[in-house]
mmCIF file of C-alpha atoms and ligand atoms in Angstrom:
data_model
loop_
_atom_site.group_PDB
_atom_site.id
_atom_site.type_symbol
_atom_site.label_atom_id
_atom_site.label_comp_id
_atom_site.label_asym_id
_atom_site.label_seq_id
_atom_site.Cartn_x
_atom_site.Cartn_y
_atom_site.Cartn_z
ATOM 1 C CA MET A 1 -28.557 -108.025 91.313
ATOM 2 C CA SER A 2 -30.109 -107.396 87.883
ATOM 3 C CA THR A 3 -31.170 -109.441 84.906
ATOM 4 C CA VAL A 4 -29.283 -109.004 81.648
ATOM 5 C CA THR A 5 -29.932 -110.551 78.249
ATOM 6 C CA PHE A 6 -26.938 -111.951 76.387
ATOM 7 C CA LYS A 7 -27.137 -112.692 72.677
ATOM 8 C CA VAL A 8 -24.509 -115.370 72.165
ATOM 9 C CA PHE A 9 -23.401 -116.800 68.822
ATOM 10 C CA ARG A 10 -24.227 -120.482 68.504
ATOM 11 C CA GLY A 11 -23.000 -122.297 65.426
ATOM 12 C CA ASP A 12 -19.933 -123.375 63.511
ATOM 13 C CA ARG A 13 -17.985 -122.437 60.390
ATOM 14 C CA ASN A 14 -20.999 -123.225 58.250
ATOM 15 C CA GLY A 15 -23.134 -120.625 59.978
ATOM 16 C CA GLY A 16 -25.174 -119.992 63.062
ATOM 17 C CA GLU A 17 -27.276 -117.468 64.906
ATOM 18 C CA LEU A 18 -27.433 -115.358 68.039
ATOM 19 C CA LYS A 19 -29.386 -117.035 70.848
ATOM 20 C CA ASP A 20 -30.816 -115.189 73.837
ATOM 21 C CA TYR A 21 -29.866 -116.120 77.390
ATOM 22 C CA THR A 22 -30.958 -114.321 80.547
ATOM 23 C CA VAL A 23 -28.381 -114.037 83.310
ATOM 24 C CA GLU A 24 -28.702 -112.850 86.913
ATOM 25 C CA VAL A 25 -25.826 -110.396 87.130
ATOM 26 C CA GLN A 26 -23.973 -109.756 90.389
ATOM 27 C CA GLU A 27 -21.609 -106.928 91.189
ATOM 28 C CA GLY A 28 -18.080 -107.499 89.902
ATOM 29 C CA MET A 29 -18.992 -109.999 87.193
ATOM 30 C CA VAL A 30 -17.110 -110.098 83.892
ATOM 31 C CA VAL A 31 -18.448 -111.312 80.549
ATOM 32 C CA LEU A 32 -16.733 -114.682 81.019
ATOM 33 C CA ASP A 33 -18.644 -115.154 84.305
ATOM 34 C CA ALA A 34 -21.888 -114.651 82.407
ATOM 35 C CA ILE A 35 -20.834 -117.185 79.763
ATOM 36 C CA HIS A 36 -19.936 -119.679 82.498
ATOM 37 C CA GLN A 37 -23.304 -119.106 84.140
ATOM 38 C CA ILE A 38 -25.037 -119.773 80.827
ATOM 39 C CA GLN A 39 -22.999 -122.962 80.432
ATOM 40 C CA ALA A 40 -23.837 -124.074 83.983
ATOM 41 C CA GLU A 41 -27.543 -123.357 83.927
ATOM 42 C CA GLN A 42 -28.852 -123.182 80.377
ATOM 43 C CA ALA A 43 -26.476 -124.395 77.657
ATOM 44 C CA PRO A 44 -23.884 -126.964 78.805
ATOM 45 C CA ASP A 45 -22.837 -127.463 75.181
ATOM 46 C CA LEU A 46 -21.863 -123.796 74.678
ATOM 47 C CA ALA A 47 -18.220 -123.811 73.544
ATOM 48 C CA CYS A 48 -15.785 -121.137 74.622
ATOM 49 C CA ARG A 49 -12.046 -121.139 75.220
ATOM 50 C CA TRP A 50 -10.601 -119.865 78.485
ATOM 51 C CA ASN A 51 -7.942 -120.815 80.950
ATOM 52 C CA CYS A 52 -6.611 -118.273 83.447
ATOM 53 C CA LYS A 53 -9.473 -115.835 84.023
ATOM 54 C CA ALA A 54 -6.774 -113.285 84.734
ATOM 55 C CA GLY A 55 -6.009 -111.731 81.340
ATOM 56 C CA LYS A 56 -2.798 -113.710 80.969
ATOM 57 C CA CYS A 57 -3.421 -116.831 78.876
ATOM 58 C CA GLY A 58 -4.897 -115.016 75.872
ATOM 59 C CA SER A 59 -7.565 -117.689 75.317
ATOM 60 C CA CYS A 60 -10.867 -115.900 75.836
ATOM 61 C CA GLY A 61 -10.870 -113.311 73.051
ATOM 62 C CA ALA A 62 -14.298 -112.538 71.590
ATOM 63 C CA GLU A 63 -16.297 -109.611 70.236
ATOM 64 C CA VAL A 64 -18.497 -108.103 72.926
ATOM 65 C CA ASN A 65 -20.971 -105.622 71.485
ATOM 66 C CA GLY A 66 -18.755 -105.655 68.399
ATOM 67 C CA LYS A 67 -15.568 -104.786 70.278
ATOM 68 C CA PRO A 68 -12.709 -107.315 70.322
ATOM 69 C CA THR A 69 -11.807 -107.944 73.948
ATOM 70 C CA LEU A 70 -10.827 -110.548 76.516
ATOM 71 C CA MET A 71 -14.060 -111.805 78.074
ATOM 72 C CA CYS A 72 -12.355 -112.363 81.426
ATOM 73 C CA MET A 73 -11.208 -108.739 81.620
ATOM 74 C CA THR A 74 -14.452 -107.096 80.512
ATOM 75 C CA ARG A 75 -16.470 -106.121 83.558
ATOM 76 C CA LEU A 76 -20.197 -105.896 83.026
ATOM 77 C CA ASP A 77 -20.312 -102.538 84.790
ATOM 78 C CA THR A 78 -18.206 -101.089 81.951
ATOM 79 C CA ILE A 79 -20.766 -101.908 79.254
ATOM 80 C CA ASP A 80 -24.384 -100.909 78.706
ATOM 81 C CA THR A 81 -26.410 -103.809 80.093
ATOM 82 C CA SER A 82 -29.742 -102.005 79.743
ATOM 83 C CA LYS A 83 -29.746 -103.465 76.213
ATOM 84 C CA PRO A 84 -28.907 -107.043 75.207
ATOM 85 C CA VAL A 85 -25.160 -107.718 75.175
ATOM 86 C CA THR A 86 -23.933 -109.513 72.049
ATOM 87 C CA VAL A 87 -21.060 -111.970 72.306
ATOM 88 C CA ARG A 88 -19.603 -113.279 69.068
ATOM 89 C CA PRO A 89 -16.420 -115.192 68.210
ATOM 90 C CA MET A 90 -13.469 -113.348 66.662
ATOM 91 C CA LYS A 91 -14.488 -112.664 63.086
ATOM 92 C CA THR A 92 -11.126 -112.953 61.386
ATOM 93 C CA PHE A 93 -10.607 -116.652 62.116
ATOM 94 C CA PRO A 94 -12.818 -119.635 61.271
ATOM 95 C CA VAL A 95 -15.303 -120.641 63.950
ATOM 96 C CA ILE A 96 -14.786 -124.104 65.385
ATOM 97 C CA ARG A 97 -17.925 -123.924 67.463
ATOM 98 C CA ASP A 98 -19.809 -121.093 69.180
ATOM 99 C CA LEU A 99 -17.187 -118.737 70.671
ATOM 100 C CA ALA A 100 -14.138 -120.907 69.928
ATOM 101 C CA THR A 101 -12.180 -119.956 66.823
ATOM 102 C CA ASP A 102 -9.406 -121.752 64.967
ATOM 103 C CA VAL A 103 -6.308 -119.559 65.277
ATOM 104 C CA LYS A 104 -3.769 -122.016 63.876
ATOM 105 C CA TRP A 105 -3.137 -119.706 60.897
ATOM 106 C CA ASN A 106 -1.073 -117.559 63.268
ATOM 107 C CA TYR A 107 1.234 -120.437 64.167
ATOM 108 C CA GLU A 108 1.734 -121.288 60.503
ATOM 109 C CA ALA A 109 2.514 -117.647 59.643
ATOM 110 C CA ASN A 110 4.896 -117.542 62.613
ATOM 111 C CA LYS A 111 7.131 -120.055 60.799
ATOM 112 C CA LYS A 112 8.112 -117.288 58.373
ATOM 113 C CA ILE A 113 10.039 -115.548 61.166
ATOM 114 C CA LYS A 114 13.619 -116.735 61.564
ATOM 115 C CA PRO A 115 14.395 -117.616 65.218
ATOM 116 C CA PHE A 116 16.637 -115.745 67.641
ATOM 117 C CA THR A 117 20.218 -116.025 66.421
ATOM 118 C CA PRO A 118 22.853 -114.729 68.843
ATOM 119 C CA ALA A 119 26.232 -113.625 67.570
ATOM 120 C CA PRO A 120 28.846 -116.385 67.843
ATOM 121 C CA GLY A 121 30.864 -116.087 71.055
ATOM 122 C CA THR A 122 28.475 -113.530 72.532
ATOM 123 C CA ASP A 123 29.151 -112.578 76.161
ATOM 124 C CA TRP A 124 25.402 -112.080 76.819
ATOM 125 C CA ILE A 125 25.936 -108.639 78.321
ATOM 126 C CA MET A 126 23.126 -106.218 77.470
ATOM 127 C CA PHE A 127 22.466 -102.607 78.360
ATOM 128 C CA GLN A 128 19.325 -102.108 80.440
ATOM 129 C CA GLU A 129 17.849 -99.776 77.806
ATOM 130 C CA ASP A 130 18.126 -102.559 75.220
ATOM 131 C CA VAL A 131 16.423 -104.977 77.626
ATOM 132 C CA ASP A 132 13.664 -102.445 78.247
ATOM 133 C CA ARG A 133 13.018 -101.890 74.545
ATOM 134 C CA VAL A 134 12.273 -105.534 73.729
ATOM 135 C CA GLN A 135 10.630 -106.278 77.081
ATOM 136 C CA GLU A 136 7.468 -104.490 75.989
ATOM 137 C CA PHE A 137 7.075 -106.879 73.057
ATOM 138 C CA ARG A 138 7.546 -109.905 75.291
ATOM 139 C CA LYS A 139 4.408 -109.008 77.255
ATOM 140 C CA CYS A 140 2.324 -110.383 74.344
ATOM 141 C CA ILE A 141 -0.099 -113.093 75.516
ATOM 142 C CA GLU A 142 -0.987 -114.206 71.965
ATOM 143 C CA CYS A 143 -4.656 -113.402 72.334
ATOM 144 C CA PHE A 144 -4.702 -112.493 68.622
ATOM 145 C CA LEU A 145 -7.148 -109.637 69.200
ATOM 146 C CA CYS A 146 -4.822 -107.398 67.176
ATOM 147 C CA GLN A 147 -4.816 -109.938 64.334
ATOM 148 C CA ASN A 148 -8.595 -110.088 64.599
ATOM 149 C CA VAL A 149 -9.122 -106.343 64.311
ATOM 150 C CA CYS A 150 -6.565 -105.537 61.618
ATOM 151 C CA HIS A 151 -8.485 -104.852 58.427
ATOM 152 C CA VAL A 152 -5.719 -106.318 56.251
ATOM 153 C CA LEU A 153 -6.307 -109.778 57.753
ATOM 154 C CA ARG A 154 -9.996 -109.331 58.533
ATOM 155 C CA GLU A 155 -10.989 -108.570 54.967
ATOM 156 C CA HIS A 156 -8.920 -111.303 53.277
ATOM 157 C CA ASP A 157 -9.955 -114.882 53.826
ATOM 158 C CA GLU A 158 -6.707 -116.342 52.490
ATOM 159 C CA LYS A 159 -4.550 -114.052 54.652
ATOM 160 C CA THR A 160 -1.541 -114.596 52.418
ATOM 161 C CA GLY A 161 1.076 -111.918 52.110
ATOM 162 C CA PHE A 162 0.751 -110.239 55.538
ATOM 163 C CA ILE A 163 1.772 -111.678 58.880
ATOM 164 C CA GLY A 164 -0.240 -109.155 60.920
ATOM 165 C CA PRO A 165 0.502 -107.026 63.981
ATOM 166 C CA ARG A 166 1.110 -109.849 66.475
ATOM 167 C CA LEU A 167 3.805 -111.340 64.306
ATOM 168 C CA LEU A 168 5.268 -107.923 63.533
ATOM 169 C CA VAL A 169 5.589 -107.465 67.299
ATOM 170 C CA ARG A 170 7.404 -110.784 67.508
ATOM 171 C CA THR A 171 9.668 -109.837 64.610
ATOM 172 C CA ALA A 172 10.438 -106.516 66.338
ATOM 173 C CA SER A 173 11.378 -108.347 69.541
ATOM 174 C CA LEU A 174 13.986 -110.272 67.544
ATOM 175 C CA GLU A 175 15.162 -107.528 65.179
ATOM 176 C CA MET A 176 15.686 -105.086 68.067
ATOM 177 C CA HIS A 177 17.410 -107.636 70.266
ATOM 178 C CA PRO A 178 20.983 -106.365 70.664
ATOM 179 C CA LEU A 179 22.498 -109.857 70.557
ATOM 180 C CA ASP A 180 20.600 -111.080 67.492
ATOM 181 C CA VAL A 181 22.440 -111.040 64.184
ATOM 182 C CA GLU A 182 19.756 -112.471 61.863
ATOM 183 C CA ASN A 183 18.307 -110.217 59.157
ATOM 184 C CA ARG A 184 14.517 -110.449 58.749
ATOM 185 C CA LEU A 185 14.049 -107.386 56.543
ATOM 186 C CA ASP A 186 13.621 -109.402 53.365
ATOM 187 C CA MET A 187 10.845 -111.438 55.026
ATOM 188 C CA LEU A 188 9.182 -108.241 56.273
ATOM 189 C CA LYS A 189 9.258 -106.653 52.827
ATOM 190 C CA ASN A 190 8.081 -109.734 50.924
ATOM 191 C CA GLU A 191 6.077 -112.566 52.509
ATOM 192 C CA GLY A 192 5.662 -110.580 55.742
ATOM 193 C CA GLY A 193 3.953 -107.835 53.749
ATOM 194 C CA ILE A 194 4.716 -104.979 56.140
ATOM 195 C CA GLY A 195 3.859 -102.535 53.357
ATOM 196 C CA TYR A 196 0.194 -103.548 53.641
ATOM 197 C CA CYS A 197 -0.038 -101.965 57.093
ATOM 198 C CA ASN A 198 -1.319 -98.446 56.631
ATOM 199 C CA ILE A 199 -0.923 -97.495 60.309
ATOM 200 C CA THR A 200 -4.602 -97.489 61.248
ATOM 201 C CA LYS A 201 -3.559 -98.343 64.838
ATOM 202 C CA CYS A 202 -6.681 -100.448 65.471
ATOM 203 C CA CYS A 203 -4.330 -103.200 66.664
ATOM 204 C CA THR A 204 -2.825 -100.953 69.328
ATOM 205 C CA GLU A 205 -6.261 -99.903 70.571
ATOM 206 C CA VAL A 206 -7.382 -103.459 71.372
ATOM 207 C CA CYS A 207 -4.146 -104.846 72.844
ATOM 208 C CA PRO A 208 -4.901 -105.931 76.441
ATOM 209 C CA GLU A 209 -1.202 -105.710 77.294
ATOM 210 C CA HIS A 210 -1.092 -102.092 76.074
ATOM 211 C CA ILE A 211 1.817 -102.810 73.771
ATOM 212 C CA HIS A 212 2.463 -99.825 71.512
ATOM 213 C CA ILE A 213 2.242 -102.125 68.515
ATOM 214 C CA THR A 214 2.191 -99.483 65.818
ATOM 215 C CA ASP A 215 4.523 -96.848 67.218
ATOM 216 C CA ASN A 216 7.138 -99.071 68.846
ATOM 217 C CA ALA A 217 7.123 -102.184 66.639
ATOM 218 C CA ILE A 218 5.610 -101.607 63.202
ATOM 219 C CA ILE A 219 6.813 -98.088 62.376
ATOM 220 C CA PRO A 220 10.464 -98.770 63.383
ATOM 221 C CA LEU A 221 10.364 -101.979 61.307
ATOM 222 C CA LYS A 222 8.938 -100.058 58.353
ATOM 223 C CA GLU A 223 11.768 -97.545 58.711
ATOM 224 C CA ARG A 224 14.330 -100.333 58.680
ATOM 225 C CA VAL A 225 12.826 -101.808 55.515
ATOM 226 C CA VAL A 226 12.855 -98.389 53.853
ATOM 227 C CA ASP A 227 16.467 -97.800 54.935
ATOM 228 C CA GLU A 228 17.508 -101.210 53.654
ATOM 229 C CA TYR A 229 15.782 -101.165 50.305
ATOM 230 C CA TYR A 230 15.343 -97.527 49.434
ATOM 231 C CA ASP A 231 18.361 -95.869 51.141
ATOM 232 C CA PRO A 232 21.452 -97.862 50.183
ATOM 233 C CA VAL A 233 23.847 -95.762 52.312
ATOM 234 C CA LEU A 234 21.920 -96.334 55.559
ATOM 235 C CA GLY A 235 21.401 -99.992 54.682
ATOM 236 C CA PHE A 236 25.154 -100.413 54.209
ATOM 237 C CA PHE A 237 25.966 -98.885 57.606
ATOM 238 C CA ARG A 238 23.285 -100.946 59.347
ATOM 239 C CA ARG A 239 24.792 -104.142 57.962
ATOM 240 C CA LEU A 240 28.278 -102.941 58.918
ATOM 241 C CA PHE A 241 27.565 -101.964 62.529
ATOM 242 C CA GLY A 242 24.465 -103.993 63.352
ATOM 243 C CA SER A 243 21.195 -102.518 64.611
HETATM 244 FE FE1 SF4 B 1 -2.825 -109.773 72.000
HETATM 245 FE FE2 SF4 B 1 -1.437 -107.481 72.147
HETATM 246 FE FE3 SF4 B 1 -0.179 -109.791 71.668
HETATM 247 FE FE4 SF4 B 1 -1.741 -108.703 69.802
HETATM 248 S S1 SF4 B 1 0.187 -107.860 70.604
HETATM 249 S S2 SF4 B 1 -1.670 -110.858 70.361
HETATM 250 S S3 SF4 B 1 -3.366 -107.823 71.035
HETATM 251 S S4 SF4 B 1 -1.275 -109.243 73.529
HETATM 252 FE FE1 F3S B 2 -3.351 -103.395 60.853
HETATM 253 FE FE2 F3S B 2 -2.293 -102.320 63.026
HETATM 254 FE FE3 F3S B 2 -1.332 -101.734 60.668
HETATM 255 S S1 F3S B 2 -4.450 -102.639 62.622
HETATM 256 S S2 F3S B 2 -3.097 -101.793 59.332
HETATM 257 S S3 F3S B 2 -1.302 -103.731 61.612
HETATM 258 S S4 F3S B 2 -1.501 -100.376 62.394
HETATM 259 FE FE1 FES B 3 -7.002 -116.202 80.177
HETATM 260 FE FE2 FES B 3 -9.070 -114.613 79.608
HETATM 261 S S1 FES B 3 -9.148 -116.621 80.416
HETATM 262 S S2 FES B 3 -6.961 -114.285 79.185
#
């Protein structure tokens, strides 16, 4: 057992500060355990969002020592606890209180994406390779860590004009679905703002589900937009034969 100092953000959207808490750390603990211990013993009013403690609900995203991560999946033996450990809320979204952020912007932006639209009279038969391709995207747990780290959203308070990596993943899951006949390329090019992504790959680095966001979702979508709007021959054949 050892004693570790945590510097935890306390405040709301109007401001706040880091407050020090000392925690008795046991082997196997994760950051969320430390936060729970602080809540139980020192600060019962400390707000944080969590649910599954298994890396599956996507609720407990925060910035631990400046790195966006799921608190329930960040073991203390993987970080340097010889110095104080800082825990802040995700920076890209407004703070509700302490470590809880307001992520409703993502659900509003999601409305720009047209829903799954199967071809009329479809027989619902799919090749396994087509299932496999979109299955990766369906692993998303909507933790919004990728949205949090993407500089295009992080540096623009209004966040208009770019739907961000999470929603590009969702768009890819629909656009690459073999039974879907909807066309979302106009949305991607315009209000989706896919051109703003300059392939920094920060989103891919933080994804707890290890989705290849940039290589498997964003770049193929960018290619489709380019084909559609800047290569009329390819765009014609795509519309003719589907994708
Ligand atoms: Fe989280 Fe990955 Fe989904 Fe982004 S794509 S919301 S990082 S699970
Ligand atoms: Fe942002 Fe990911 Fe593109 S971090 S800039 S969406 S590669
Ligand atoms: Fe569910 Fe961390 S508590 S992902």
